[in-house]
XYZ file of N, CA and C in Angstrom:
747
model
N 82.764 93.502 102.703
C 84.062 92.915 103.009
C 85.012 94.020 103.464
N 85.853 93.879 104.861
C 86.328 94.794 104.889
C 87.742 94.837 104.574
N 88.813 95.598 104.627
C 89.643 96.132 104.449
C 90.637 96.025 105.556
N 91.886 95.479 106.037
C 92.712 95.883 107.117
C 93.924 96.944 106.946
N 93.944 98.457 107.579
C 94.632 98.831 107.014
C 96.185 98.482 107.820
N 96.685 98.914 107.249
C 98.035 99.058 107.837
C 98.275 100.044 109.327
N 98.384 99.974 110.238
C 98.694 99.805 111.826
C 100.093 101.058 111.816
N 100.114 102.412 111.776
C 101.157 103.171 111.787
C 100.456 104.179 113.268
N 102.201 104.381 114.309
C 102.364 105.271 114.896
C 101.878 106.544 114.626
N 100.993 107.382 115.606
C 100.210 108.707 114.488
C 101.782 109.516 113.984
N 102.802 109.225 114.781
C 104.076 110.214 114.453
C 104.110 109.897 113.065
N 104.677 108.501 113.151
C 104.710 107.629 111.756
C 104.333 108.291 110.689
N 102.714 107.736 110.637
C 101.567 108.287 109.298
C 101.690 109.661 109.020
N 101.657 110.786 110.149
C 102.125 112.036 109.445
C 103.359 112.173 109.333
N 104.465 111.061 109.151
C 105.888 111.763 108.731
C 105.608 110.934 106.967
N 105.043 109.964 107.267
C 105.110 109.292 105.541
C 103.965 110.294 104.898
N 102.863 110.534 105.555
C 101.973 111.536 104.955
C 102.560 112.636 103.931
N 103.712 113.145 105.080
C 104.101 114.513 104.459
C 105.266 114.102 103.269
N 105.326 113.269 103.521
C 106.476 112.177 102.557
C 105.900 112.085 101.161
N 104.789 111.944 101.407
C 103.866 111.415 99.785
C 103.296 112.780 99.013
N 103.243 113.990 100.194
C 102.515 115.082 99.367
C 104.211 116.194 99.094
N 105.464 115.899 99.808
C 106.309 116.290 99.146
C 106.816 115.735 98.142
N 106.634 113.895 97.910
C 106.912 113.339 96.680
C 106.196 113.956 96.016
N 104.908 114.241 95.739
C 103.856 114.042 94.831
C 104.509 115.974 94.202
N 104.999 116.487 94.494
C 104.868 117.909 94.239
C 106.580 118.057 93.652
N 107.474 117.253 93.967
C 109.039 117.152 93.423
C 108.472 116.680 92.325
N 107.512 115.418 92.012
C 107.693 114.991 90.954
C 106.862 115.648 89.941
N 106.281 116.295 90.256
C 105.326 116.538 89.297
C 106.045 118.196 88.835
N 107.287 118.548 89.403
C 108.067 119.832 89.239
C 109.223 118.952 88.234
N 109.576 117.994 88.217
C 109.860 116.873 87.569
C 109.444 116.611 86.383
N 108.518 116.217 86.330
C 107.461 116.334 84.976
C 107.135 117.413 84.189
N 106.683 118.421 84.654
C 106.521 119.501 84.047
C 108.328 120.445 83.584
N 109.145 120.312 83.912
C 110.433 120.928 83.605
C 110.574 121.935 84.786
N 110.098 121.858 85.800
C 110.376 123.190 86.013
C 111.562 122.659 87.457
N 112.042 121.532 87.465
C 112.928 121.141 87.893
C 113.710 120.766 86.655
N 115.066 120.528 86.140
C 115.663 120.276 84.435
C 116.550 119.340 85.021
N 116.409 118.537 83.976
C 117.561 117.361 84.647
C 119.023 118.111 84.949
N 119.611 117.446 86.317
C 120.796 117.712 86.961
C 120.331 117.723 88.793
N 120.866 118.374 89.216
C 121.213 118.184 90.959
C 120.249 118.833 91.344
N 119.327 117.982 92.361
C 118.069 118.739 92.716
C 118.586 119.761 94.117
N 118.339 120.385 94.283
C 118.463 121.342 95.478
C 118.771 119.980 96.352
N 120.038 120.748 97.334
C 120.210 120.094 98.819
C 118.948 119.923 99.826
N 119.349 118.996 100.478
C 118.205 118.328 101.335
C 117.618 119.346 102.144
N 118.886 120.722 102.330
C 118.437 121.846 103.519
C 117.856 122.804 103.126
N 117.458 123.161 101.628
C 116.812 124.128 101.038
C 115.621 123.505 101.070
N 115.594 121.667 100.388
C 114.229 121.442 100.065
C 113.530 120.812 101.810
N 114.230 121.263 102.452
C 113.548 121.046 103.749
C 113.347 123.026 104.376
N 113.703 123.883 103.745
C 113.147 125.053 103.961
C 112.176 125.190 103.081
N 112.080 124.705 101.995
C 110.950 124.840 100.809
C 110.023 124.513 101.179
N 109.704 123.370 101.733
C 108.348 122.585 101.872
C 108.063 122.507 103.941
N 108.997 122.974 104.318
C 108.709 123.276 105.488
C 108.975 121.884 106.240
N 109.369 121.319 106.201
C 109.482 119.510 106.479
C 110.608 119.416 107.087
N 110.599 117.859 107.920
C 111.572 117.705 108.004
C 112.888 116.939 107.323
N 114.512 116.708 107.952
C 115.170 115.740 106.909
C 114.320 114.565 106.916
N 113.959 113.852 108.382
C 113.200 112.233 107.783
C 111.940 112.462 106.800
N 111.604 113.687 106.578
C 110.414 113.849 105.565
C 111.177 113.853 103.787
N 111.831 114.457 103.719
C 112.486 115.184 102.626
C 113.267 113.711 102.317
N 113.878 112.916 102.615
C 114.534 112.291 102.717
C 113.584 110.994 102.438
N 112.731 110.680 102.698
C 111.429 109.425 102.299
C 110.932 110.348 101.096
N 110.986 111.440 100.605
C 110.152 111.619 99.423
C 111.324 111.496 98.583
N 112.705 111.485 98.945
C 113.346 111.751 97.592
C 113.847 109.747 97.486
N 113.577 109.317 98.378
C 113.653 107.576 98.404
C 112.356 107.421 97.299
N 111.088 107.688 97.849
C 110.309 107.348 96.587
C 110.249 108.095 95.085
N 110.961 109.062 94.865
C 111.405 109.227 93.697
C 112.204 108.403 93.202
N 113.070 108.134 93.829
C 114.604 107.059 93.477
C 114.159 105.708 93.381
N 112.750 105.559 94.106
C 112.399 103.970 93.708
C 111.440 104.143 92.667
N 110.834 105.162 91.658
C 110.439 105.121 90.846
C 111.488 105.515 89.145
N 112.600 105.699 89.733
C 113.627 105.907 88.715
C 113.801 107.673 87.810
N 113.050 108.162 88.878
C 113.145 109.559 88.585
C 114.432 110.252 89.081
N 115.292 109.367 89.897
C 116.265 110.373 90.520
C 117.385 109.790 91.246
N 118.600 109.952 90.909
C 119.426 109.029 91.689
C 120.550 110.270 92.769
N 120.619 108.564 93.381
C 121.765 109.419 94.385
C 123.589 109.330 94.312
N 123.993 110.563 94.072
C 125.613 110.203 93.906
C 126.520 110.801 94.815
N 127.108 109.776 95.376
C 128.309 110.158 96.471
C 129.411 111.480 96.039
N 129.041 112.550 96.727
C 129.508 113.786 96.792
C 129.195 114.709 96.084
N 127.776 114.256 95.213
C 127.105 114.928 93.792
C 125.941 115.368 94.467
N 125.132 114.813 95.325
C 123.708 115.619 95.706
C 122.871 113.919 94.909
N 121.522 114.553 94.877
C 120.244 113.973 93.958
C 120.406 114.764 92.469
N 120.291 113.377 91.261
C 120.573 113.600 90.155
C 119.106 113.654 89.647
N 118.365 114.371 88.547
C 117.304 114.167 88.160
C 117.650 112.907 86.895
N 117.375 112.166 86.947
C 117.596 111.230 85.662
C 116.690 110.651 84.830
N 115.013 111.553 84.897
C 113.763 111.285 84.541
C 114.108 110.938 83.067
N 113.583 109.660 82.240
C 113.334 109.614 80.891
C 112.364 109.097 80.770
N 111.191 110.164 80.671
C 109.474 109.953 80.521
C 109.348 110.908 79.223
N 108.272 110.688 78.978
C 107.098 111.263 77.780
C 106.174 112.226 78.444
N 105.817 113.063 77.682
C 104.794 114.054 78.160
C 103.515 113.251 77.192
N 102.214 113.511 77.141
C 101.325 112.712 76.023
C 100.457 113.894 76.091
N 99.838 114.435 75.506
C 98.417 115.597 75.476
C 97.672 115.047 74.828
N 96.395 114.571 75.600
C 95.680 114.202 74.841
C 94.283 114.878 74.853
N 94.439 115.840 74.100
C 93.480 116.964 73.382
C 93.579 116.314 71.915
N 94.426 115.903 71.400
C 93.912 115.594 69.807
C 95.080 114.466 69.408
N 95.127 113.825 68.284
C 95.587 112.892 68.244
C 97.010 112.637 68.000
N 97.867 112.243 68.026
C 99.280 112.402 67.670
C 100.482 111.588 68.505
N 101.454 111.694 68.318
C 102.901 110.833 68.654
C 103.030 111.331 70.107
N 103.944 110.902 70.854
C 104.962 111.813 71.955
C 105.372 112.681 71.626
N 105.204 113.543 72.488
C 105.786 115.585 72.102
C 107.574 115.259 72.436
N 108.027 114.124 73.055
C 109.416 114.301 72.950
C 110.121 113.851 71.462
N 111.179 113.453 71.309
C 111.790 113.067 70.095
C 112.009 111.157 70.333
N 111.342 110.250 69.727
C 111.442 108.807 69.793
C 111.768 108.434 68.368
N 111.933 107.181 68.694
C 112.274 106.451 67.273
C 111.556 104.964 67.231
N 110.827 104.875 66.401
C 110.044 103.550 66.082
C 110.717 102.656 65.308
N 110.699 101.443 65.955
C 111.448 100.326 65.679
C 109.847 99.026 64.948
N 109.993 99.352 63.815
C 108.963 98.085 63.418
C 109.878 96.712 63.257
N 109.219 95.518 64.205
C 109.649 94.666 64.539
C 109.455 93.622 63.141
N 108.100 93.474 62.913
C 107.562 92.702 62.304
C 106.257 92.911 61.266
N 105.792 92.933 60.205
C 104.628 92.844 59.646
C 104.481 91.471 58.832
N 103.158 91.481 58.960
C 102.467 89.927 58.738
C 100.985 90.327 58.156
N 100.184 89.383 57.513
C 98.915 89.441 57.339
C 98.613 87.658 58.243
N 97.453 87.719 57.974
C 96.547 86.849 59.073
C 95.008 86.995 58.889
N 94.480 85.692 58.927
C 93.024 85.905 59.394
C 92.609 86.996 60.651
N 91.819 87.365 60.470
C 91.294 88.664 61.374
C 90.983 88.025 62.741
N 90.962 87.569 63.785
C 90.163 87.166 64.748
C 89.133 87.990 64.851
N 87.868 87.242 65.234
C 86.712 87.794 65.374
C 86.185 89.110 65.974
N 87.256 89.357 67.144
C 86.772 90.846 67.745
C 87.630 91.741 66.620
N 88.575 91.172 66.315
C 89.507 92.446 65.346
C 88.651 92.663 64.329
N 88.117 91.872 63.132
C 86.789 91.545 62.570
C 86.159 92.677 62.657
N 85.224 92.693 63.966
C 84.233 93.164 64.276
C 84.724 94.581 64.664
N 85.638 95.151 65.007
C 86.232 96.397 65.023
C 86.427 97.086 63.666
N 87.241 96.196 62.957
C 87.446 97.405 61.839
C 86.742 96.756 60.380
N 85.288 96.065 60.938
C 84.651 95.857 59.671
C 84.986 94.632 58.804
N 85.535 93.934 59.291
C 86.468 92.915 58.088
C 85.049 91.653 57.810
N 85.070 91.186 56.846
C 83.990 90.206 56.733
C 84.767 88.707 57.081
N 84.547 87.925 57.967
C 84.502 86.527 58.153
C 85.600 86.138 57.507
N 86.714 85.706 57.572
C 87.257 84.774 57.317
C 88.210 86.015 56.265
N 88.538 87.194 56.620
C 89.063 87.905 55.951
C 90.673 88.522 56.457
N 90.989 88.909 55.859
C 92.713 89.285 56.198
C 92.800 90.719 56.632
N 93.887 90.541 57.965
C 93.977 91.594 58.457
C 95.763 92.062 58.737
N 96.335 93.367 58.525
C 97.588 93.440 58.510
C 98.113 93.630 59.990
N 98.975 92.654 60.589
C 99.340 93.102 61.887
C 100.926 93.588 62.002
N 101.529 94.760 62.294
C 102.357 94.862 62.713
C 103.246 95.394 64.068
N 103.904 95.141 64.372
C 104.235 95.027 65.764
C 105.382 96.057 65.985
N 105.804 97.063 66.624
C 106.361 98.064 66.712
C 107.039 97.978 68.127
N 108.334 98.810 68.245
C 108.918 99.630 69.658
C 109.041 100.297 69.513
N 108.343 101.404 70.575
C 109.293 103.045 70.521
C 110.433 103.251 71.412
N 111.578 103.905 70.863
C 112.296 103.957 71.791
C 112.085 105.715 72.394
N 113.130 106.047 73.769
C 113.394 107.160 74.037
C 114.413 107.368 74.271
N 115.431 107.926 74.156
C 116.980 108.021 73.953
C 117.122 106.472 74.577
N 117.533 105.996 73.396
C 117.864 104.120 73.189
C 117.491 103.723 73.975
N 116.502 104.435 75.045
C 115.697 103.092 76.538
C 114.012 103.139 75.733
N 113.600 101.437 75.357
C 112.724 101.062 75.250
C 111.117 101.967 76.053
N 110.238 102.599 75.470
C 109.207 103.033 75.846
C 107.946 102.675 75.751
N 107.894 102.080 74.752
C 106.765 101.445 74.343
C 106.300 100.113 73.213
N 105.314 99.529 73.368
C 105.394 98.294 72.424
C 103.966 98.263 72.234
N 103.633 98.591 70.673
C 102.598 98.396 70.359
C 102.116 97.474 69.195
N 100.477 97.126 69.084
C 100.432 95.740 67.677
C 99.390 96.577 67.154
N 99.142 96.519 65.997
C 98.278 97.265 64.777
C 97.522 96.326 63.855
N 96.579 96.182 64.251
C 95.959 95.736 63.407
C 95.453 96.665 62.318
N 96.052 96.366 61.293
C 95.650 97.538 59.911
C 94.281 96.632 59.266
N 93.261 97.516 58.391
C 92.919 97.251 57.282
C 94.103 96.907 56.201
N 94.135 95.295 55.157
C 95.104 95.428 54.406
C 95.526 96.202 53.163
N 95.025 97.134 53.247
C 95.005 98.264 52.489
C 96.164 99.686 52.708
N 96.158 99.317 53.949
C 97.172 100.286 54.255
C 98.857 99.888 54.964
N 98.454 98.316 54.886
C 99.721 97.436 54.613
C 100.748 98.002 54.000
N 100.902 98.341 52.904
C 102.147 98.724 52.299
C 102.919 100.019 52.435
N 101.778 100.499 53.047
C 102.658 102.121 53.400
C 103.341 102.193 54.770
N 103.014 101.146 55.583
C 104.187 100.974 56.679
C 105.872 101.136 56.957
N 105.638 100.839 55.172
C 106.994 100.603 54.744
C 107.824 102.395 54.582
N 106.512 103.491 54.514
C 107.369 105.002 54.229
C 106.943 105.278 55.760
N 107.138 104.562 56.559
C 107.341 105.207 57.957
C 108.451 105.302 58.898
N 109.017 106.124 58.739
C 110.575 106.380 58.842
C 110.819 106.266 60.515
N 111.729 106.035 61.078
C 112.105 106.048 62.239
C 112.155 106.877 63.413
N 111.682 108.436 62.422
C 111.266 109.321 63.531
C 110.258 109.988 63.408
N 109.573 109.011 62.425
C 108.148 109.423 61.768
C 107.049 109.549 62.888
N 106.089 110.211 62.967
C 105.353 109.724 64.324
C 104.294 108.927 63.353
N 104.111 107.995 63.933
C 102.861 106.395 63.443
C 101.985 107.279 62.332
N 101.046 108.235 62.660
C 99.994 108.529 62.316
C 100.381 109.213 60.890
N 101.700 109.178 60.709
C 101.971 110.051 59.260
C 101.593 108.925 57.861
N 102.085 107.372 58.658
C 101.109 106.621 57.607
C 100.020 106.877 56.961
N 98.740 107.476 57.753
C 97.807 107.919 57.043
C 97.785 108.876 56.253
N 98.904 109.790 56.363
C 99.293 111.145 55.265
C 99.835 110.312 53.897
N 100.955 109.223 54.012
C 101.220 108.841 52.726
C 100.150 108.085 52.364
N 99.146 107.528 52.770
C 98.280 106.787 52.389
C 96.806 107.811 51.521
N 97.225 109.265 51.843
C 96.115 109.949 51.701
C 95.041 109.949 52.111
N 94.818 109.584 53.663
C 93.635 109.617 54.150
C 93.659 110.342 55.443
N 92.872 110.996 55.455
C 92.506 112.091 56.715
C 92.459 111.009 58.121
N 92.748 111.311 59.223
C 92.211 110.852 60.334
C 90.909 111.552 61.337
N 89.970 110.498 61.638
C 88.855 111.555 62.247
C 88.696 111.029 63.549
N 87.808 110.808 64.301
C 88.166 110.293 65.739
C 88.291 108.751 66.174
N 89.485 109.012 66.943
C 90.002 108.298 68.113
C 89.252 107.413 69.081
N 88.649 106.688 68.883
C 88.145 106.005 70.611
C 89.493 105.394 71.701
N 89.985 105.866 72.646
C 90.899 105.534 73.539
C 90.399 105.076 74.843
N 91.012 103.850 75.186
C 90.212 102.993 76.707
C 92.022 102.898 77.677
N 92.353 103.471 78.377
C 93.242 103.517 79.560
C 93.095 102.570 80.383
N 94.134 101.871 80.751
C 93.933 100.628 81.404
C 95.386 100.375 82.454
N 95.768 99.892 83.152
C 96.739 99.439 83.944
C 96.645 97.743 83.408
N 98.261 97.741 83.715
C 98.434 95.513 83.154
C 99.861 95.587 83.663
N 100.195 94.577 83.250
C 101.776 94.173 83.944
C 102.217 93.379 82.401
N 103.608 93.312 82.676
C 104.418 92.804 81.383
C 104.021 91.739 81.674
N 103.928 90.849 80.067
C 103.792 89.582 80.004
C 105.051 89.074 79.198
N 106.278 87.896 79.486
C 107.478 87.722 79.066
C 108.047 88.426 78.068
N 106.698 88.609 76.778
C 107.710 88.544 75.516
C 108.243 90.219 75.258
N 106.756 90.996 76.115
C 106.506 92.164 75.978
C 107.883 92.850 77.303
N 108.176 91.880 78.142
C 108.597 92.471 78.877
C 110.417 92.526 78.560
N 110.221 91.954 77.711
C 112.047 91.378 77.145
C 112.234 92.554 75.839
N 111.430 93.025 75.434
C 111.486 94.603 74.066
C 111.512 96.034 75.342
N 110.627 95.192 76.080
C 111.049 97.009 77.241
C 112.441 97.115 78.050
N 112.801 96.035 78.578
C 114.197 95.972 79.261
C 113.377 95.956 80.682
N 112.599 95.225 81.087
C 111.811 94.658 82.308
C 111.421 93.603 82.944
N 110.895 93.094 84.056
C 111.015 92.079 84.644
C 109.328 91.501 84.334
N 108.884 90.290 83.950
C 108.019 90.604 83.675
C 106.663 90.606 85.062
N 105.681 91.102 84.974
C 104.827 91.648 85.842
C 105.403 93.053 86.053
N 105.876 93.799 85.336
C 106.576 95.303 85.621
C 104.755 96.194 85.322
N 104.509 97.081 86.097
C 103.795 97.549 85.494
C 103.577 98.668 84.239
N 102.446 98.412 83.983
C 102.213 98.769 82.279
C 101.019 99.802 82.400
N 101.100 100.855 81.342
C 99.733 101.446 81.130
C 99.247 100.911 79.713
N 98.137 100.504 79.535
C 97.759 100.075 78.250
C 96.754 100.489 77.572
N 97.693 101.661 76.346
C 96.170 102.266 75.448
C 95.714 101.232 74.029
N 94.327 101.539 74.479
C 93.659 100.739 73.272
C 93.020 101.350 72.977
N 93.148 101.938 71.396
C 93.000 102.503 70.230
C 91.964 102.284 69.151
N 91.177 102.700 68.778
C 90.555 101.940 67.650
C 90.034 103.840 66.675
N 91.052 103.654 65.560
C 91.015 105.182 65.084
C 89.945 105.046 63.614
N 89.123 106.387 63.188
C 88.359 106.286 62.436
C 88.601 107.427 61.545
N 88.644 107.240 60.150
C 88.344 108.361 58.911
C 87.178 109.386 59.750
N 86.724 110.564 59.042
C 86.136 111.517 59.172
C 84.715 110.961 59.095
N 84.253 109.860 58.043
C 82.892 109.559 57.739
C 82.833 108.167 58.621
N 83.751 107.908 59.993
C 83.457 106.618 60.834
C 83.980 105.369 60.668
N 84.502 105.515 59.307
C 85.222 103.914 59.106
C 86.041 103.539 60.058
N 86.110 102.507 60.180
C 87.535 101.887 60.568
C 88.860 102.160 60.065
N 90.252 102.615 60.641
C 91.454 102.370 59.916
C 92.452 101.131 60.677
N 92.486 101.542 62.144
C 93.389 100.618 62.910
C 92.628 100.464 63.770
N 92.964 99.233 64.528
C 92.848 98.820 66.056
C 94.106 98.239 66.616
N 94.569 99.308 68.072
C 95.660 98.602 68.181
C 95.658 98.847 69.622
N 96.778 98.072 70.316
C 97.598 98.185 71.575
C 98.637 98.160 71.901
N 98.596 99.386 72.950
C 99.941 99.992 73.231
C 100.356 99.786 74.509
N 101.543 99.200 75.080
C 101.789 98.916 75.832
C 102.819 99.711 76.613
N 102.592 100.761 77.307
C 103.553 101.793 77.927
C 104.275 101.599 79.641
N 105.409 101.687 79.828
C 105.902 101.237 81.104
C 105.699 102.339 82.050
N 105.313 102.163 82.777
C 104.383 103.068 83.858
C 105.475 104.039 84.116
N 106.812 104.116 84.590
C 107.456 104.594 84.530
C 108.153 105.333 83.405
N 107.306 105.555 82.281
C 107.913 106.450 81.176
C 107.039 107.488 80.669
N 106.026 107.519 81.425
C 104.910 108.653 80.520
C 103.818 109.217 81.555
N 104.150 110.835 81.311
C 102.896 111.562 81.844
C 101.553 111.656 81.197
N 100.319 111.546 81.274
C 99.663 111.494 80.349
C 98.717 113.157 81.028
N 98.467 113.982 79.214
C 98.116 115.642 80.208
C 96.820 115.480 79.123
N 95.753 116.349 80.212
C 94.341 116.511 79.593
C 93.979 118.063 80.278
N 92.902 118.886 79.061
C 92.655 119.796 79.856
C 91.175 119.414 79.770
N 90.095 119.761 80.633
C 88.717 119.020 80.991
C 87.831 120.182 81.164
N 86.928 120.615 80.826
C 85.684 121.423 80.626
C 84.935 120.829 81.760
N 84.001 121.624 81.680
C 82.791 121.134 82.889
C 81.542 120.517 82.356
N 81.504 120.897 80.846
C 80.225 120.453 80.171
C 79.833 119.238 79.602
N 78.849 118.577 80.001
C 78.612 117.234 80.083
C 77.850 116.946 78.223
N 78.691 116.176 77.899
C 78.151 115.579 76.622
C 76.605 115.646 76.324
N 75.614 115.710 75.481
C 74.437 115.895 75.802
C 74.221 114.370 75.330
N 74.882 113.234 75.151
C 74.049 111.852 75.043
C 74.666 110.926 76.393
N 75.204 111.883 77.289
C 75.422 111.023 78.741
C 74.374 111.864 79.234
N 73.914 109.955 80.205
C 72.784 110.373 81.399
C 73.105 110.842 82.522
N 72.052 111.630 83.558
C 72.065 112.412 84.455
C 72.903 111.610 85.290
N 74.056 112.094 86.381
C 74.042 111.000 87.781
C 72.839 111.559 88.316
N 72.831 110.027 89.286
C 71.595 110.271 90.135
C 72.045 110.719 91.435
């Protein structure tokens, strides 16, 4: 099945071309700090910087501004106004910025069957769900649901507001051992999209979680629902291939 692409002037395609690899390099100077929020360089430096022209420089700092990284103010220049998350995920833990968790709700409930079958529960057994927001300076970041073992139900309650999640398992006295994490793209669905401050179909990154004690148990299974526009996610990657993955062919 094929594909129709889009029909651009060759002038065109290499002026948006150079448009997307000067976006892609503001923002990611953006992300990393090494741009700090306030007035990004004038249009005539960052068109000596990157060698470009204004209609180039000028479409990359439009697609910053339509991703909410950067606004424009009459007689001010380009404002950096990024409020994202950095995430490292080398080992397990909160946002490296400063958030505040808003627990919405806790409940117990029959387990549904895949939740069940995740964290061990026998048939017809009870499972603790609670439902959370993170904020980032008071703008909504994230919305996640937890399915606990009900065992660790009650310690929800010493998880303080700038606690990061995982300290539950410290008052609970139990070690955390590995993580299984599945990355996904989704779009808001109404209810989720009314706790973020979004329209719904906004897009979403969605981690799903399922964390284990040291000897494999089950503790949580949950999902997290992150607005695409609030979080970098950073990995550093080796070359060495697991020895229980098969060869490519």
């Amino acid at each position: 099945m094929s594909t129709t692409m889009p029909a651009f002037h060759p002038r065109t395609e290499r002026r948006l071309a150079a448009a997307g690899r000067v976006h892609d390099l503001l923002r990611s100077a953006i992300m990393h700090g090494e741009i700090a929020s306030g007035v990004l360089p004038g249009e005539a430096e960052l068109m000596e910087t990157f060698s470009a022209s204004r209609q180039v420089i000028r479409g990359a700092l439009e697609l910053l501004r339509q991703e909410g990284l950067v606004r424009r103010m009459q007689g001010s220049g380009t404002l950096v106004t990024s409020l994202r998350v950095t995430h490292d995920f080398g080992f397990l833990h909160g946002p490296d910025q400063h958030v505040d968790h808003r627990v919405l709700s806790t409940s117990q409930e029959v387990a549904p069957p895949s939740v069940a079958r995740k964290l061990d529960i026998p048939d017809g057994g009870l499972v603790g769900i609670v439902e959370v927001v993170t904020d980032l300076a008071d703008t909504p970041l994230d919305t996640t649901t937890v399915y606990l073992r009900m065992e660790f139900l009650p310690f929800v309650a010493a998880v303080g507001p700038h606690d990061e999640w995982f300290s539950l398992y410290d008052h609970a006295g139990v070690e955390v051992g590995i993580t299984d994490h599945a990355i996904e793209s989704s779009i808001a669905d109404p209810f989720n999209a009314s706790l973020l401050g979004v329209d719904p179909g906004h897009p979403l990154l969605v981690l799903e979680r399922l964390v284990h004690d040291p000897a494999g148990n089950p503790l949580e299974y949950a999902f997290t629902r992150i607005r695409g526009d609030r979080l970098t996610l950073l990995q550093s990657l080796g070359r060495s291939v697991p020895p229980d993955r098969p060869p490519q062919s």
